[in-house]
Short mmCIF file of C-alpha atoms in Angstrom, two decimals:
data_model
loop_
_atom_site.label_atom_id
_atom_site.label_comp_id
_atom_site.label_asym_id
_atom_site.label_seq_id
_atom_site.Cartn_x
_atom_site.Cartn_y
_atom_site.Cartn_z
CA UNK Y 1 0.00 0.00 0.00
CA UNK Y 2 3.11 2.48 1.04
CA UNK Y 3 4.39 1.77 -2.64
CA UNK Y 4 1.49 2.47 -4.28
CA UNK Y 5 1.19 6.02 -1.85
CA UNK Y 6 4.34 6.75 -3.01
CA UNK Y 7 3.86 5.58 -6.60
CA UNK Y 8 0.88 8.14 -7.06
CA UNK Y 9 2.24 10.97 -5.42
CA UNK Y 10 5.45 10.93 -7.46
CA UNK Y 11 3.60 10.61 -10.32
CA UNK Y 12 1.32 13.92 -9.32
CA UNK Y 13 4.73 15.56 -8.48
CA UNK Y 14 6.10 14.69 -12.07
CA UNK Y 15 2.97 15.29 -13.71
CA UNK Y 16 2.43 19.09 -11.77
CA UNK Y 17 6.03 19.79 -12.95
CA UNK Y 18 5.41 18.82 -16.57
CA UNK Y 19 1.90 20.60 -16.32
CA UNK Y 20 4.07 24.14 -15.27
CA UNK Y 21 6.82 23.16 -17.52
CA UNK Y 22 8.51 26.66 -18.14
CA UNK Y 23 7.66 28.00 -22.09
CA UNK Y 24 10.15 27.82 -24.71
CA UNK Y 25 11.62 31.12 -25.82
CA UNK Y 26 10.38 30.74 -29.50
CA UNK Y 27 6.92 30.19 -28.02
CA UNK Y 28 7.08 33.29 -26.27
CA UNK Y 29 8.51 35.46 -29.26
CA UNK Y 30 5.30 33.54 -31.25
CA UNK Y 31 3.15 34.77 -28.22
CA UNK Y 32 4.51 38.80 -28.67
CA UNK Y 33 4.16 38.11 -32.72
CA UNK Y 34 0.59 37.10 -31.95
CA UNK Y 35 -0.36 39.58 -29.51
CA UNK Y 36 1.46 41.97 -31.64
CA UNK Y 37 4.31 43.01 -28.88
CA UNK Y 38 6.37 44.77 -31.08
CA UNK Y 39 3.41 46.93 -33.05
CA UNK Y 40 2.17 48.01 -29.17
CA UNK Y 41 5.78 48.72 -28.32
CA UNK Y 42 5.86 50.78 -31.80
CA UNK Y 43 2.55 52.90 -30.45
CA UNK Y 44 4.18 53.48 -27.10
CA UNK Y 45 7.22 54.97 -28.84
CA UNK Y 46 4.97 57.04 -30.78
CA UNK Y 47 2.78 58.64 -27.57
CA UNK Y 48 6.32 59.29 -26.27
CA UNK Y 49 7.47 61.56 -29.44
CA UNK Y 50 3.76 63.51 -28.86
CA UNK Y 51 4.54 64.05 -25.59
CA UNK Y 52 8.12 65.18 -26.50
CA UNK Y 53 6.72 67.75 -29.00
CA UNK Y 54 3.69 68.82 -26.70
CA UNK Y 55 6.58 69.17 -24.11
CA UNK Y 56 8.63 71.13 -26.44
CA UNK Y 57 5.84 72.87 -27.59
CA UNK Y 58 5.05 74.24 -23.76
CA UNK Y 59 8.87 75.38 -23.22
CA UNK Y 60 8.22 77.57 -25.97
CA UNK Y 61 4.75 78.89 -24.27
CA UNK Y 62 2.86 78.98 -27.75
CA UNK Y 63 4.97 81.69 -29.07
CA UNK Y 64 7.63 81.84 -32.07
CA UNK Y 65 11.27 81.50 -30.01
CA UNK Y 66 14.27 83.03 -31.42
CA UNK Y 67 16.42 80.93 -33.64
CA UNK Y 68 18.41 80.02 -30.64
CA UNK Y 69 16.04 78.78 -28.39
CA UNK Y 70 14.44 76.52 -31.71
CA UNK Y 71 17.86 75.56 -31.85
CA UNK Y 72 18.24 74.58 -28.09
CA UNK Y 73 14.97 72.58 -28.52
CA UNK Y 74 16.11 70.24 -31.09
CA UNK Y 75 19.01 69.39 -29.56
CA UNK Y 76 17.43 68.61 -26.48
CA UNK Y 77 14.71 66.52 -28.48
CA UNK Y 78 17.47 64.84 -30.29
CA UNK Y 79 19.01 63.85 -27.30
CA UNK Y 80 15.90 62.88 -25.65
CA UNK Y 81 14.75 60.71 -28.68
CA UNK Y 82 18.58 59.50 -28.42
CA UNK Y 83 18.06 58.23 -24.31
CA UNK Y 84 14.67 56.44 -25.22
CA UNK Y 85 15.96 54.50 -28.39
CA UNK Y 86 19.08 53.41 -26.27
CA UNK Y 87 17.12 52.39 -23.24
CA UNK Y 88 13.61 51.25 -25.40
CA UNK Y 89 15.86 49.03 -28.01
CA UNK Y 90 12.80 46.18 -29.21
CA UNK Y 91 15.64 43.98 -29.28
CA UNK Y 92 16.40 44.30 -25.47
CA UNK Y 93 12.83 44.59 -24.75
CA UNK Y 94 12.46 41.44 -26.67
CA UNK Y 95 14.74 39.53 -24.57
CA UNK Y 96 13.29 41.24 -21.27
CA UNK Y 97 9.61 39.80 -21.97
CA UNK Y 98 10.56 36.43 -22.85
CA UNK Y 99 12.38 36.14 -19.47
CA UNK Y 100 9.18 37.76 -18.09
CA UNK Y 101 6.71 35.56 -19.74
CA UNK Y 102 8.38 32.14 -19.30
CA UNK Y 103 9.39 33.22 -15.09
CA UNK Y 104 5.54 34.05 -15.16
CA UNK Y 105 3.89 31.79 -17.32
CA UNK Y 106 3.50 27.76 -18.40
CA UNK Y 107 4.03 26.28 -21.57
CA UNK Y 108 0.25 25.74 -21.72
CA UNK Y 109 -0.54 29.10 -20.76
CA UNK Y 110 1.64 30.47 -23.30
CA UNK Y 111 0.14 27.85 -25.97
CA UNK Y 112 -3.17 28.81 -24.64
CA UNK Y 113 -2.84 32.81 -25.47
CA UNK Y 114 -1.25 31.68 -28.96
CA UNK Y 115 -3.98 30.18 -29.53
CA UNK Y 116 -6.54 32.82 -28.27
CA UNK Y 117 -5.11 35.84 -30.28
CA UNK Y 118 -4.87 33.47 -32.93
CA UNK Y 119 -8.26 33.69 -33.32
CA UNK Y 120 -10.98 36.41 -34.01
CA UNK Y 121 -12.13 37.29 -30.97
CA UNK Y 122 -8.57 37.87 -29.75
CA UNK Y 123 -7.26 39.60 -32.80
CA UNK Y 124 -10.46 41.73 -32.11
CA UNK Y 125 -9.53 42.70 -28.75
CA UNK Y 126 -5.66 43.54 -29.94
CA UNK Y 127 -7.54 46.05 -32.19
CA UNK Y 128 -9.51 47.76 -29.82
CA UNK Y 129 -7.78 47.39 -26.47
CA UNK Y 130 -5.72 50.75 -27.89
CA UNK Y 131 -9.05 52.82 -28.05
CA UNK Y 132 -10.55 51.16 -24.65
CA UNK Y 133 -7.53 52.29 -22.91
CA UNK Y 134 -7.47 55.56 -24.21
CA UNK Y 135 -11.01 55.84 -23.30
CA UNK Y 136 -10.59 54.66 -19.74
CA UNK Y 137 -7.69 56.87 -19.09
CA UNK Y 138 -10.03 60.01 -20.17
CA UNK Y 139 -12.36 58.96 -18.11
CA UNK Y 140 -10.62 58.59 -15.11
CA UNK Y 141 -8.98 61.62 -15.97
CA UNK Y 142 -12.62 63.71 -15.77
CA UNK Y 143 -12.97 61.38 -12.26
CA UNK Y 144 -9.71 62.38 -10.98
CA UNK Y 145 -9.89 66.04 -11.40
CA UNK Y 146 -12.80 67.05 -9.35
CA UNK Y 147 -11.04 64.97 -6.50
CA UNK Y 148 -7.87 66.62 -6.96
CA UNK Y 149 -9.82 70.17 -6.33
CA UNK Y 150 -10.88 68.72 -3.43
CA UNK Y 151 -7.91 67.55 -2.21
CA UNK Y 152 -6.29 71.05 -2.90
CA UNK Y 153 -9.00 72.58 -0.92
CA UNK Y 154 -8.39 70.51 1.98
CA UNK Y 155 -4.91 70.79 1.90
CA UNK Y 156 -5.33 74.60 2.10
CA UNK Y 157 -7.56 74.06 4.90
CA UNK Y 158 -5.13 72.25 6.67
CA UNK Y 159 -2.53 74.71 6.00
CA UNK Y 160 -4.47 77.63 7.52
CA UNK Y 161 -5.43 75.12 10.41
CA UNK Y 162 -1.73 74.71 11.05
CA UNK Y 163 -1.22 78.87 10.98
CA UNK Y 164 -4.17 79.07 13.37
CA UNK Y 165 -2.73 76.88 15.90
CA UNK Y 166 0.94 78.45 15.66
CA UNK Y 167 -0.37 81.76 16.12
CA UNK Y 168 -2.23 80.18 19.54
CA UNK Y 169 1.46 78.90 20.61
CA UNK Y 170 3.01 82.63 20.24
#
C-alpha cells in the first residue's frame, strides 16, 4: 500500500512539474508576434514623441522662439529621442519579456494565449484594447480632477489650520 502512496504521489509531483513546464523562448517570441508586442511597443514609442513635441511645444509657451532657443529645442529633443531608443531598443525589450513571460507563465498558458489571439475574438480585442484604454484613461482623468480640487482645498484648509494653531502657541 506504502508503494502504491508513493507511486501516485510521485507521479502527481512529475505530472504538476510537466503541467508548469517553463515555455520555450520561440513560443514566447510567437506569443509577442501574436499579440502583436512589437506593433504596441511601436505605439508606445509614438505617444512618447507627442509628448516630446507637446513638451517642447510648452517650453516655448505657444509663441515663435528666437532661432536660438528653436535651436536649443532640437538638440534637447534629439538627445531625448537619443536616451529612449538606447534604453527602449525592441531587441532588449524582446529579450526582457521572454524572461518575463516564461518566469511568469507555463508552456500551456503560453500555448493557450497563442492560440486565443490566434483567433478572431482575440485579434479583435488587440484592435480595440488601444481605443478602450485611451477611453478609460479620459475617463478617469474627468474622475480624478474634481477629486484633486478637493484635495487642494483641503490641503489649504489644513494649512491655515496649522497657521491658526501656531499663532495660539506665540
Amino acid at each position: 500500500m506504502k508503494i502504491w502512496t508513493a507511486s501516485a504521489l510521485s507521479f502527481l509531483l512529475v505530472s504538476g512539474f510537466a503541467y508548469a513546464e517553463k515555455p520555450t523562448e520561440q513560443s514566447v517570441k510567437e506569443f509577442l508576434e501574436v499579440s502583436k508586442g512589437k506593433e504596441t511597443f511601436q505605439q508606445i514609442e509614438k505617444q512618447l514623441d507627442t509628448m516630446l513635441d507637446n513638451f517642447n511645444r510648452e517650453a516655448d509657451s505657444g509663441k515663435t522662439a528666437d532661432l536660438q532657443k528653436q535651436k536649443a529645442v532640437e538638440k534637447f529633443k534629439a538627445r531625448v529621442l537619443s536616451i529612449r531608443n538606447e534604453a527602449m531598443d525592441w531587441d532588449k525589450l524582446e529579450s526582457m519579456f521572454i524572461g518575463i513571460y516564461q518566469d511568469s507563465l507555463s508552456q500551456e498558458e503560453i500555448d493557450g494565449l497563442i492560440q486565443f489571439y490566434r483567433s478572431p475574438v482575440g485579434q479583435a480585442s488587440l484592435t480595440k484594447m488601444p481605443q478602450i484604454m485611451l477611453k478609460t484613461n479620459q475617463q478617469i482623468q474627468v474622475t480624478l480632477l474634481p477629486m484633486m480640487d478637493k484635495i487642494k482645498l483641503a490641503r489649504q484648509d489644513l494649512k491655515e489650520e496649522f497657521e491658526k494653531i501656531d499663532k495660539k502657541k506665540k
